[in-house]
Tab-separated table of C-alpha atoms and ligand atoms in Angstrom:
chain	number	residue	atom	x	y	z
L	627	UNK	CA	0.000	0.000	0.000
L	628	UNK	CA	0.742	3.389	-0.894
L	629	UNK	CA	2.279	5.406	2.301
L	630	UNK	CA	0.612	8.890	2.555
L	631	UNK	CA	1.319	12.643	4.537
L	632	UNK	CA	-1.784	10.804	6.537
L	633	UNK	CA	-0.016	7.644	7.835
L	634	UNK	CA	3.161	9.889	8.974
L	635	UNK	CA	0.831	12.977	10.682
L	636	UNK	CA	-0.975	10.845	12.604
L	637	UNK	CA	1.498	8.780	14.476
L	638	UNK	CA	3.394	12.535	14.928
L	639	UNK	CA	0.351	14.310	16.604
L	640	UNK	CA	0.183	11.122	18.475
L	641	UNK	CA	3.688	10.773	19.686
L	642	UNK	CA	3.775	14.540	19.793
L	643	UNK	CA	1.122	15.955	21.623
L	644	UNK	CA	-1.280	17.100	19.029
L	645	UNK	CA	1.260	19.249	17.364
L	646	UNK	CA	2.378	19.500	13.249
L	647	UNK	CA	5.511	20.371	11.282
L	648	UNK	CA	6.760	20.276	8.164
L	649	UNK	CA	6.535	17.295	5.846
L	650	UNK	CA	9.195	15.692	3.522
L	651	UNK	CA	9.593	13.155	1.179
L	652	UNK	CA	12.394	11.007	-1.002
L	653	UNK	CA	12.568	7.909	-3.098
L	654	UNK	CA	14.398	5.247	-3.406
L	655	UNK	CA	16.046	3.904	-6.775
L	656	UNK	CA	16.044	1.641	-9.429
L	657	UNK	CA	19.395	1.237	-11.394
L	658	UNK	CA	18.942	0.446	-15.218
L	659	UNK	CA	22.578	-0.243	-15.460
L	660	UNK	CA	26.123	0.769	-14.178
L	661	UNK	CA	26.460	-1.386	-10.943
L	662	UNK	CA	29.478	-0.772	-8.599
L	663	UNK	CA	30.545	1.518	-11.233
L	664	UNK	CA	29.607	4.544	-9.209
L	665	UNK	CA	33.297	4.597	-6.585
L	666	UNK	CA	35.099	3.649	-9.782
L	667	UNK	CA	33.620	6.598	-11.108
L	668	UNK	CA	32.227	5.749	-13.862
L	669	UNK	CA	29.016	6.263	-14.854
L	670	UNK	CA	25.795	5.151	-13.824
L	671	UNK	CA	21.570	5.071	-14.946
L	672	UNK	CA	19.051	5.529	-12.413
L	673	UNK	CA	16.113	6.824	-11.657
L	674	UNK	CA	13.791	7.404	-8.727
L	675	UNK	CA	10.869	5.320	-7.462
L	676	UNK	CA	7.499	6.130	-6.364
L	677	UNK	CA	8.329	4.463	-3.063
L	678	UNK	CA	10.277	6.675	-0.886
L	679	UNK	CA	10.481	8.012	3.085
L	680	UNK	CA	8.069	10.347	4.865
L	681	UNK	CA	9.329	12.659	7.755
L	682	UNK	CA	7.474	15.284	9.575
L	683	UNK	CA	9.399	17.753	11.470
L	684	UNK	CA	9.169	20.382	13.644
L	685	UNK	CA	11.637	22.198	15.878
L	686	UNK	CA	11.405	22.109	19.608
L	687	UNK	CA	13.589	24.904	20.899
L	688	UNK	CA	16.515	22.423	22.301
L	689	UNK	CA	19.770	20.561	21.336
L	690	UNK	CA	17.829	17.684	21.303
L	691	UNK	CA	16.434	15.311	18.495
L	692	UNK	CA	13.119	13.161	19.161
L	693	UNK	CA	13.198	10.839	16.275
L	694	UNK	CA	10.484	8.058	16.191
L	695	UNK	CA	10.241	5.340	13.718
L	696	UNK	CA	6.601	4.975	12.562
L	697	UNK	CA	8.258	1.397	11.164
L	698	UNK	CA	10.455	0.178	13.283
L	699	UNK	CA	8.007	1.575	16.755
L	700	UNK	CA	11.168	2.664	17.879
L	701	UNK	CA	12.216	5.946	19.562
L	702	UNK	CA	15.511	7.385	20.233
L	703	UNK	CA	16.785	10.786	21.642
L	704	UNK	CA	20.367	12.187	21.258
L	705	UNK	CA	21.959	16.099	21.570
L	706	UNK	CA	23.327	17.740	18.401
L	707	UNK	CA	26.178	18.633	19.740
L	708	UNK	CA	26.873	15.180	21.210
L	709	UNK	CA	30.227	13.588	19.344
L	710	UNK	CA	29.406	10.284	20.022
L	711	UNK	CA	25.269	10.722	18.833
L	712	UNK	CA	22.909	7.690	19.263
L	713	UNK	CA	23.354	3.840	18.850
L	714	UNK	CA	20.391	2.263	16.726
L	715	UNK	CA	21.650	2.741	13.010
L	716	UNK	CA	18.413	4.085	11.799
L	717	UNK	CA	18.994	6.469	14.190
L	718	UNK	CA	22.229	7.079	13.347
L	719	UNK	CA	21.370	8.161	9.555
L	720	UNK	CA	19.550	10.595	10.791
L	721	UNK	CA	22.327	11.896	13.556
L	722	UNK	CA	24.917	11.781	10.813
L	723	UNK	CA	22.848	13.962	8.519
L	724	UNK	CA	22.212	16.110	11.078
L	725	UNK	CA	26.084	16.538	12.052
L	726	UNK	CA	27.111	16.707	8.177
L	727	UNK	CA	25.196	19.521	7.768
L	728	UNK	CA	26.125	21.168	10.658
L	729	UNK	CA	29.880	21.027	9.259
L	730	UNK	CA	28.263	22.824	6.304
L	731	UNK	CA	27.140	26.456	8.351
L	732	UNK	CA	24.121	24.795	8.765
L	733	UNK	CA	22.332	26.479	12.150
L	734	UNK	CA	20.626	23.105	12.431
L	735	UNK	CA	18.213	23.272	16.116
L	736	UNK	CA	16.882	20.518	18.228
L	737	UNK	CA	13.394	18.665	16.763
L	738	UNK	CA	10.823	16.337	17.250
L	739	UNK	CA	9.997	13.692	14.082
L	740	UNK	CA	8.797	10.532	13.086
L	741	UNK	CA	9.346	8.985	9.876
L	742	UNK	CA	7.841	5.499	8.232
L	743	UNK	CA	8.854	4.433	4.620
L	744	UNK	CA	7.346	2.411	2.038
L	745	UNK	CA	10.851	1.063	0.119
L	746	UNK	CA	11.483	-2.372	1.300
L	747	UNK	CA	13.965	-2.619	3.218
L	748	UNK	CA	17.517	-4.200	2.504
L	749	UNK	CA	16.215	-4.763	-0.960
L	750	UNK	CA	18.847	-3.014	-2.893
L	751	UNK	CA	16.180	-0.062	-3.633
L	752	UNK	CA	18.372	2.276	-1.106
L	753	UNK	CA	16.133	2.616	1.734
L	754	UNK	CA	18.975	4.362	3.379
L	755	UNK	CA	19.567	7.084	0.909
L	756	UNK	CA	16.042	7.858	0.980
L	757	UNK	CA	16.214	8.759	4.758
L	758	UNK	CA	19.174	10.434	4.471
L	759	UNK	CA	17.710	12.703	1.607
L	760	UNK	CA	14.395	13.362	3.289
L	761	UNK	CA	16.726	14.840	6.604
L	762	UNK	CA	19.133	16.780	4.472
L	763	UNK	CA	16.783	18.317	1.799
L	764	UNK	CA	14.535	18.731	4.789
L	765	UNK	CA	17.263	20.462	7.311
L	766	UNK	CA	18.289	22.814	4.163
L	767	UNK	CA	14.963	23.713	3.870
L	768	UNK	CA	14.304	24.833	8.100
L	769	UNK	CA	17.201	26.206	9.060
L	770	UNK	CA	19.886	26.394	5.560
L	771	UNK	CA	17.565	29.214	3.458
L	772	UNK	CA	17.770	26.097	0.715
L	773	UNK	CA	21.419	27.429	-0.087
L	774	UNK	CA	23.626	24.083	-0.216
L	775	UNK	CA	23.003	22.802	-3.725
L	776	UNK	CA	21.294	19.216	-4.075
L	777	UNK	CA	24.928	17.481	-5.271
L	778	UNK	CA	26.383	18.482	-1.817
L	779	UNK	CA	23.217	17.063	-0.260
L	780	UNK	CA	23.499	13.819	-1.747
L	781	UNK	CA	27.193	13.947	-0.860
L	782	UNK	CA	26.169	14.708	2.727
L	783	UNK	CA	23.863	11.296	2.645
L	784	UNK	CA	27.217	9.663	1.166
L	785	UNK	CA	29.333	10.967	4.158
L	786	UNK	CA	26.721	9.714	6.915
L	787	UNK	CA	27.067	6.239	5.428
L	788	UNK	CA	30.982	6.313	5.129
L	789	UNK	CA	31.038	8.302	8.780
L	790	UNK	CA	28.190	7.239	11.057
L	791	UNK	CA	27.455	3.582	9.535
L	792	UNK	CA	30.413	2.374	7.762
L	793	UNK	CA	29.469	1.861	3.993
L	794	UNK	CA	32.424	3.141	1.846
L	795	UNK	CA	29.350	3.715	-0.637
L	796	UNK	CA	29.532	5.305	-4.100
L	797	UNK	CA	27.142	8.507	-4.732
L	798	UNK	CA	24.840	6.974	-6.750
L	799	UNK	CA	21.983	6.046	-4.335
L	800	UNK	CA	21.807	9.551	-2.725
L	801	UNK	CA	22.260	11.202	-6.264
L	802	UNK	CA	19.016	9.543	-7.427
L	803	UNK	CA	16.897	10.274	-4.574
L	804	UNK	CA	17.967	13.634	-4.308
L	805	UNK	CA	17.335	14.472	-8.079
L	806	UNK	CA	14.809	12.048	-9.131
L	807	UNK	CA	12.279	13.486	-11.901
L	808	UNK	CA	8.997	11.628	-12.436
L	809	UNK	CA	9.249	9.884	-15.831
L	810	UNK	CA	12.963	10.180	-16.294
L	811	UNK	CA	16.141	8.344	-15.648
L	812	UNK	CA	19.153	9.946	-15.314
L	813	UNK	CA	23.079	9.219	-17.095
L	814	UNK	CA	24.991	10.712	-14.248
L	815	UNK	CA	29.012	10.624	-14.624
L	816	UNK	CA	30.477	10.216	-11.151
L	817	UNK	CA	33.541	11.469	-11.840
L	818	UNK	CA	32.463	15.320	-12.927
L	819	UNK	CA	29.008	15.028	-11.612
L	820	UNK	CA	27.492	15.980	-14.846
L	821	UNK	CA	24.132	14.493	-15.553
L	822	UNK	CA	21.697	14.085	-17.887
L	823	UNK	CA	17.775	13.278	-17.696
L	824	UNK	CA	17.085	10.663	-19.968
L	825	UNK	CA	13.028	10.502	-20.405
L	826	UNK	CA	11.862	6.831	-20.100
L	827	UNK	CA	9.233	5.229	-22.139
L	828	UNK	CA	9.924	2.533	-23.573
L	829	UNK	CA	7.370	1.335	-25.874
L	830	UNK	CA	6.314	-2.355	-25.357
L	831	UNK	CA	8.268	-2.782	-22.536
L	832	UNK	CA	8.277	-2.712	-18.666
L	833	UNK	CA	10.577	-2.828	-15.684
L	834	UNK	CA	9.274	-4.747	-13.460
L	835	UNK	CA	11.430	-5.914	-9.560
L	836	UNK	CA	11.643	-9.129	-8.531
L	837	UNK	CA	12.294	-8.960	-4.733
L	838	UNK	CA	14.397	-12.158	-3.607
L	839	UNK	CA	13.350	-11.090	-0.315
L	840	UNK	CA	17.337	-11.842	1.117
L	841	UNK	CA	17.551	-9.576	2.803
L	842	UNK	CA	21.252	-7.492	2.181
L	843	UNK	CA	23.068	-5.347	4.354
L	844	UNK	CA	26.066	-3.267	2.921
L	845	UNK	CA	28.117	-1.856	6.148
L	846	UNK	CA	29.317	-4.991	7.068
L	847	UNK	CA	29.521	-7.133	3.633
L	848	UNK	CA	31.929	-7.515	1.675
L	849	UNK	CA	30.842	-4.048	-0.357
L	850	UNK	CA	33.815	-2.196	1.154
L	851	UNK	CA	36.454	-4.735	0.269
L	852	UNK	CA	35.108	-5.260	-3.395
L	853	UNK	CA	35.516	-1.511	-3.549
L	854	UNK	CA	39.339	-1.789	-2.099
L	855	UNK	CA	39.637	-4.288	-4.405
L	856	UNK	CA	39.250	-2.175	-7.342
L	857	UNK	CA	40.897	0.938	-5.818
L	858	UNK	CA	44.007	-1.260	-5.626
L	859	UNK	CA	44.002	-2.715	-9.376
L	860	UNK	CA	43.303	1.055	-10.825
L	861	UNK	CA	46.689	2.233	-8.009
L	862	UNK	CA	48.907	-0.864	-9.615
L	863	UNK	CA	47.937	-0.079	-13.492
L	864	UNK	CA	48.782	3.459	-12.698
L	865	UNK	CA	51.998	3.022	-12.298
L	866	UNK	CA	52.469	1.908	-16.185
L	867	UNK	CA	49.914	3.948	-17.055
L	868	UNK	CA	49.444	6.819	-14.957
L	869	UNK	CA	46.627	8.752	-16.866
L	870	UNK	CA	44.545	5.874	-15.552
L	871	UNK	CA	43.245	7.877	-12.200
L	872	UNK	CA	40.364	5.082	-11.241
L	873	UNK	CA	39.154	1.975	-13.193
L	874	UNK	CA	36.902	3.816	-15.195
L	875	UNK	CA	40.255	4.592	-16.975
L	876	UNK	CA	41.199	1.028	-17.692
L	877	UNK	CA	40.900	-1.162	-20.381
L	878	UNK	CA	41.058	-4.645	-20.786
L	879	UNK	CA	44.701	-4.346	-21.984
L	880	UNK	CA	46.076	-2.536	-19.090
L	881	UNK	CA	44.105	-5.217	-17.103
L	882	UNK	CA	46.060	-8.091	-18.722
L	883	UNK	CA	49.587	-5.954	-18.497
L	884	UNK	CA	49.339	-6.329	-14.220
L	885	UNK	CA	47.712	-9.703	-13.963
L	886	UNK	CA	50.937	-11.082	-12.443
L	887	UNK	CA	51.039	-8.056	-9.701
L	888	UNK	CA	47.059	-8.917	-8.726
L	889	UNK	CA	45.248	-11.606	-7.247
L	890	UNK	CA	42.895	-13.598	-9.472
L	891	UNK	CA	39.924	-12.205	-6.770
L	892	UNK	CA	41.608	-8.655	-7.863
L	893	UNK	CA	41.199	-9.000	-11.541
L	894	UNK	CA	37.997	-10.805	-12.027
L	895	UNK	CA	36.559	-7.835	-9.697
L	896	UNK	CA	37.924	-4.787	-12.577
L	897	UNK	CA	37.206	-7.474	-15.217
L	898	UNK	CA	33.070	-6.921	-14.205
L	899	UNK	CA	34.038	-2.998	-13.785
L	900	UNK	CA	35.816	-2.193	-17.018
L	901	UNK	CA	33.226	-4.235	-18.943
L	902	UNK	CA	30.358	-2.892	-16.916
L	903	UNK	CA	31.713	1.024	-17.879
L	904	UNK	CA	31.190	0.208	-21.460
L	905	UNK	CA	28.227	-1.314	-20.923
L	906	UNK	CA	26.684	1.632	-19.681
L	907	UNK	CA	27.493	4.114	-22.945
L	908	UNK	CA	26.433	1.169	-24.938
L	909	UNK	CA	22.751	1.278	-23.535
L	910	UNK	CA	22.717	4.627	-23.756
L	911	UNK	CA	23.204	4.398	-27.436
L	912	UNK	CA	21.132	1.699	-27.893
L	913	UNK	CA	18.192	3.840	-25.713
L	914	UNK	CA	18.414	6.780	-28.521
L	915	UNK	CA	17.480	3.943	-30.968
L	916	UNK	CA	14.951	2.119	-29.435
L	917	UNK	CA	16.648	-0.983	-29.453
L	918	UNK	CA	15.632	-2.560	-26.300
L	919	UNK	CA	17.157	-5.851	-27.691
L	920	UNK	CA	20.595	-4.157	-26.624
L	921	UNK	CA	19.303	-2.824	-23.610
L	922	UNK	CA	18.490	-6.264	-22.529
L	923	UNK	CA	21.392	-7.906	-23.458
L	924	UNK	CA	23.493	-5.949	-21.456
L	925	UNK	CA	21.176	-6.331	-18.754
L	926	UNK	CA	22.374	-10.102	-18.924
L	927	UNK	CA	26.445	-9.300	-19.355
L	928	UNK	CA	25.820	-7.184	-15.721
L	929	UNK	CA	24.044	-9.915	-14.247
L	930	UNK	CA	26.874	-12.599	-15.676
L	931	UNK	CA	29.548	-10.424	-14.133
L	932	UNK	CA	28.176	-9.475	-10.687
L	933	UNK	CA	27.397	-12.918	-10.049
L	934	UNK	CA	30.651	-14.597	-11.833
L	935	UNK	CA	33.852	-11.735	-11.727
L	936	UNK	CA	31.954	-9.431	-8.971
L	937	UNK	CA	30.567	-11.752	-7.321
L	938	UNK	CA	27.712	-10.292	-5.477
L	939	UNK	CA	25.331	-12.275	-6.409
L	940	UNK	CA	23.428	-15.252	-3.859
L	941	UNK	CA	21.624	-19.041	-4.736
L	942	UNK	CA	17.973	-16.639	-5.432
L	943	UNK	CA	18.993	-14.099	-7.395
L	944	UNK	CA	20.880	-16.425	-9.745
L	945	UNK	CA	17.389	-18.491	-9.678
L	946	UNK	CA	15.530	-15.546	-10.572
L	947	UNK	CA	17.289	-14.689	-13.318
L	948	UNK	CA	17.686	-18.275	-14.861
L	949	UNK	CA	13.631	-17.709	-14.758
L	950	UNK	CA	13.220	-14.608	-16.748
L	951	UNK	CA	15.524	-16.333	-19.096
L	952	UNK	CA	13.512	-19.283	-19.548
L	953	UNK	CA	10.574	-16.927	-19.922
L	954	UNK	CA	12.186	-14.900	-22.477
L	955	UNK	CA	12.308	-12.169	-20.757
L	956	UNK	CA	14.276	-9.075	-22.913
L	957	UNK	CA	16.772	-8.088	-20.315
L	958	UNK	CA	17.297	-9.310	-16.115
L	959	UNK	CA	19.923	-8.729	-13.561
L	960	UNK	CA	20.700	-7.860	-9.835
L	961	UNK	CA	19.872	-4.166	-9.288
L	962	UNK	CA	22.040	-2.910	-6.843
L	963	UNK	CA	24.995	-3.703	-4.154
L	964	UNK	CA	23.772	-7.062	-4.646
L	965	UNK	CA	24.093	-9.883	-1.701
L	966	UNK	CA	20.424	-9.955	-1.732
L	967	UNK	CA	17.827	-8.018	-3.078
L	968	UNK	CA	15.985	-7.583	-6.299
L	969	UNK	CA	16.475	-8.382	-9.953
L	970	UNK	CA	15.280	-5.514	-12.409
L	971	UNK	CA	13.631	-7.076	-15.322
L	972	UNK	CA	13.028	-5.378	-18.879
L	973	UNK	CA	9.865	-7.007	-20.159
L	974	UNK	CA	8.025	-7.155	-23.268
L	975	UNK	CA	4.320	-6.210	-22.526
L	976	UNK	CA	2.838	-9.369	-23.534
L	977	UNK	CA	5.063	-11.531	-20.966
L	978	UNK	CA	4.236	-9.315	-17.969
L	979	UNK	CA	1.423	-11.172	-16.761
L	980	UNK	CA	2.716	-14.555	-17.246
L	981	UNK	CA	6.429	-13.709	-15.731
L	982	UNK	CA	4.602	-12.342	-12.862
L	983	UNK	CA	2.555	-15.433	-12.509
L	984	UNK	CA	5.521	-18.026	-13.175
L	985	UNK	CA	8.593	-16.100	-11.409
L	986	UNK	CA	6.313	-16.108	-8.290
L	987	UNK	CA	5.360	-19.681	-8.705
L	988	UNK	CA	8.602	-21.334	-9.482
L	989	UNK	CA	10.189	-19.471	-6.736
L	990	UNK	CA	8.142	-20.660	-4.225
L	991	UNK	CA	8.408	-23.940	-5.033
L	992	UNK	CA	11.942	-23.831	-4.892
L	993	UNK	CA	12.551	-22.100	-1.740
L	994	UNK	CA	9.508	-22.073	0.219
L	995	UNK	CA	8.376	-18.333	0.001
L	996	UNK	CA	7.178	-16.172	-2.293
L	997	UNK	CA	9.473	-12.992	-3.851
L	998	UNK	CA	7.483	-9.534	-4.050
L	999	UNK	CA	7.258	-8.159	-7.472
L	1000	UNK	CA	6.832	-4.590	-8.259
L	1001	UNK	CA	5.922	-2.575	-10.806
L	1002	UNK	CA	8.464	-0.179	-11.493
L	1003	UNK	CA	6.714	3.378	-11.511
L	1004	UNK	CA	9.790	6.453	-12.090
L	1005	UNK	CA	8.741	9.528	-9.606
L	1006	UNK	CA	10.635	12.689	-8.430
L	1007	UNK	CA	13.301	13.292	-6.092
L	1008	UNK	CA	12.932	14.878	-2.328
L	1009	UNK	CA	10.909	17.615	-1.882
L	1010	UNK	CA	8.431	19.414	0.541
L	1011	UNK	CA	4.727	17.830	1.082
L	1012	UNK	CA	3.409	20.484	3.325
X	138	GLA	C1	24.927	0.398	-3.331
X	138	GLA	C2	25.750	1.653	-3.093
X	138	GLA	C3	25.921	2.456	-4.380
X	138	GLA	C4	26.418	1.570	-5.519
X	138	GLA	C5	25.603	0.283	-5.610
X	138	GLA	C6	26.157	-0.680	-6.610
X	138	GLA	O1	23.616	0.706	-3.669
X	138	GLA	O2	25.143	2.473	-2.126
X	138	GLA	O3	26.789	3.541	-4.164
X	138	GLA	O4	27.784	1.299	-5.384
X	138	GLA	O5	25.516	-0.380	-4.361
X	138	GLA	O6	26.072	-0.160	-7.880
């Protein structure tokens, strides 16, 4: 079910004695294409979702920050100006948002909120960047006059994760919530920051999630050492080659020149990442031409790489896309950090209703439950509800 500004101001008057704030929203994310490509800074193709975070706000004249989660029925306290801020991670995205904007001349005062969200979570549709997004568009808009520009808010959701929670994340996540546009996906270069709204409609064709319902957790997995990983091959081709600044750089050449001076681990990992930069700029051309075929195709080469060179893939989501290949499905793979989590599927209109039927069906009988699929629907990026 849809949440709504209802389902949030209710459980705030209730926790809050009758009062009302401010509301706020942002979305989560789909990813057409360009995973883990984001820290390697190449390029990436999201876009926002419907599904997204709800906060209301309001200021309380203290230091202090009552955060409830409508969600999670949990409610913490902590001080602004506390180093140390509060324990419960959710809790903590919020804190770090709080603190990052603080080190940006924000005049950021104590308030009362509660927040509920309608993203699964841990489902590789950045749950997490949508809360930090809601708190830092939100905190520009109270007490920062809207001055700090949305880039530097997304890089402010970037920092709480790398501070306060301990995912060396790329920007991607926070990009797309922040500057989601109904009806568009965006081409963003993580290297300059450029980006580009790309309008999507493709004719005859839906995306439609697959939910694997495993659940993933980045801080913690392996995320930050696959990143390492890559951050070391792009420092050891340097040194032959040193124009070559990340792996974005690279090419297949250079990759062969070091093999001796990398583990295997090391170059099947910038393997997936050199092949997955291309494959980005390839479905962009493809996209001006309406050749989904492409589109799909690479779809497959991602999902072959993360799950055989990146190897971020699990037992379901390799299931799931075996599936949408048996049902002929245009284009599938793992959307996302991976480890969990959904598969993004480009379908031909007259296979929706059957894939939805069998992908549900044959999962279950396999494993005992049934994944969540979702019809992907592209919205806008945070903003004010009331
Ligand atoms: C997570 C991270 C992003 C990106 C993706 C993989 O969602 O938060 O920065 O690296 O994984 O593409």
């Amino acid at each position: 079910m849809k949440l709504t500004i209802d389902d949030v101001r209710s459980r705030f008057i209730k926790h809050f004695d009758g009062e009302t704030g401010s509301v706020y929203a942002s979305p989560g994310r789909i990813n057409l294409i360009g995973e883990h490509t984001d820290y390697n800074n190449g390029f990436v193709f999201p876009g926002a979702v419907e599904q997204g975070m709800i906060a209301e706000i309001k200021p309380n004249g203290t230091r202090n920050v009552r955060a409830y989660s409508i969600d999670l029925k949990d409610y913490v306290e902590f001080n602004l100006d506390d180093e140390q801020g509060p324990k419960a991670t959710w809790a903590r995205y919020i804190f770090g948002v709080c603190r990052e904007m603080m080190a940006l001349g924000v005049p950021v005062e104590g308030f009362n909120t509660a927040f509920a969200g309608d993203v699964p979570l841990g489902a590789g549709m950045s749950s997490s960047a949508a809360l930090e997004s809601t708190y830092a568009f939100a905190l520009n808009d109270l007490w920062g006059d809207n001055k700090i520009e949305k880039m530097e808010l997304a890089r402010v959701g970037q920092r709480t994760e790398h501070k306060y929670v301990g995912c060396n994340c790329g920007i991607m996540d926070q990009f797309a919530s922040v500057h989601g546009k109904k009806g568009s996906l965006m081409r963003l270069d993580c290297r300059s920051g450029e980006f580009e709204y790309f309008p999507w409609n493709p004719k005859g064709y839906q995306l439609i999630l697959v939910n694997s319902c495993v659940k993933h957790e980045l801080a913690g997995s392996p995320y930050n050492e696959r990143r390492l990983q890559c951050e070391h091959v792009a420092e050891v081709i340097a040194q032959k080659h040193p124009e070559v600044k990340s792996l974005r750089d690279a090419n297949y050449d250079m990759l062969e020149e070091v093999k001796a001076e990398i583990t295997a681990d090391e170059y099947k990992r910038a393997r997936y990442v050199i092949g997955e930069v291309v494959r980005v700029l390839n479905v962009c051309d493809a996209l001006q031409k309406d050749d989904y075929e492409t589109v799909g195709q690479m779809m497959y080469e991602t999902h072959y790489g993360l799950s055989k060179e990146y190897e971020v893939s699990c037992e379901e989501l390799d299931f799931l896309n075996e599936i949408a290949k048996e049902e002929g499905v245009t284009g599938s793979r793992i959307m996302g950090g991976g480890f969990g989590g959904c598969t993004i599927n480009l379908v031909a209109d007259e296979l929706v209703d059957n894939f939805k039927k069998v992908v549900v069906e044959k999962f279950e009988a396999k494993y005992g439950k049934k994944p969540i699929v979702i019809d992907v629907v592209i919205g806008d990026g945070s903003r004010k509800l009331c």
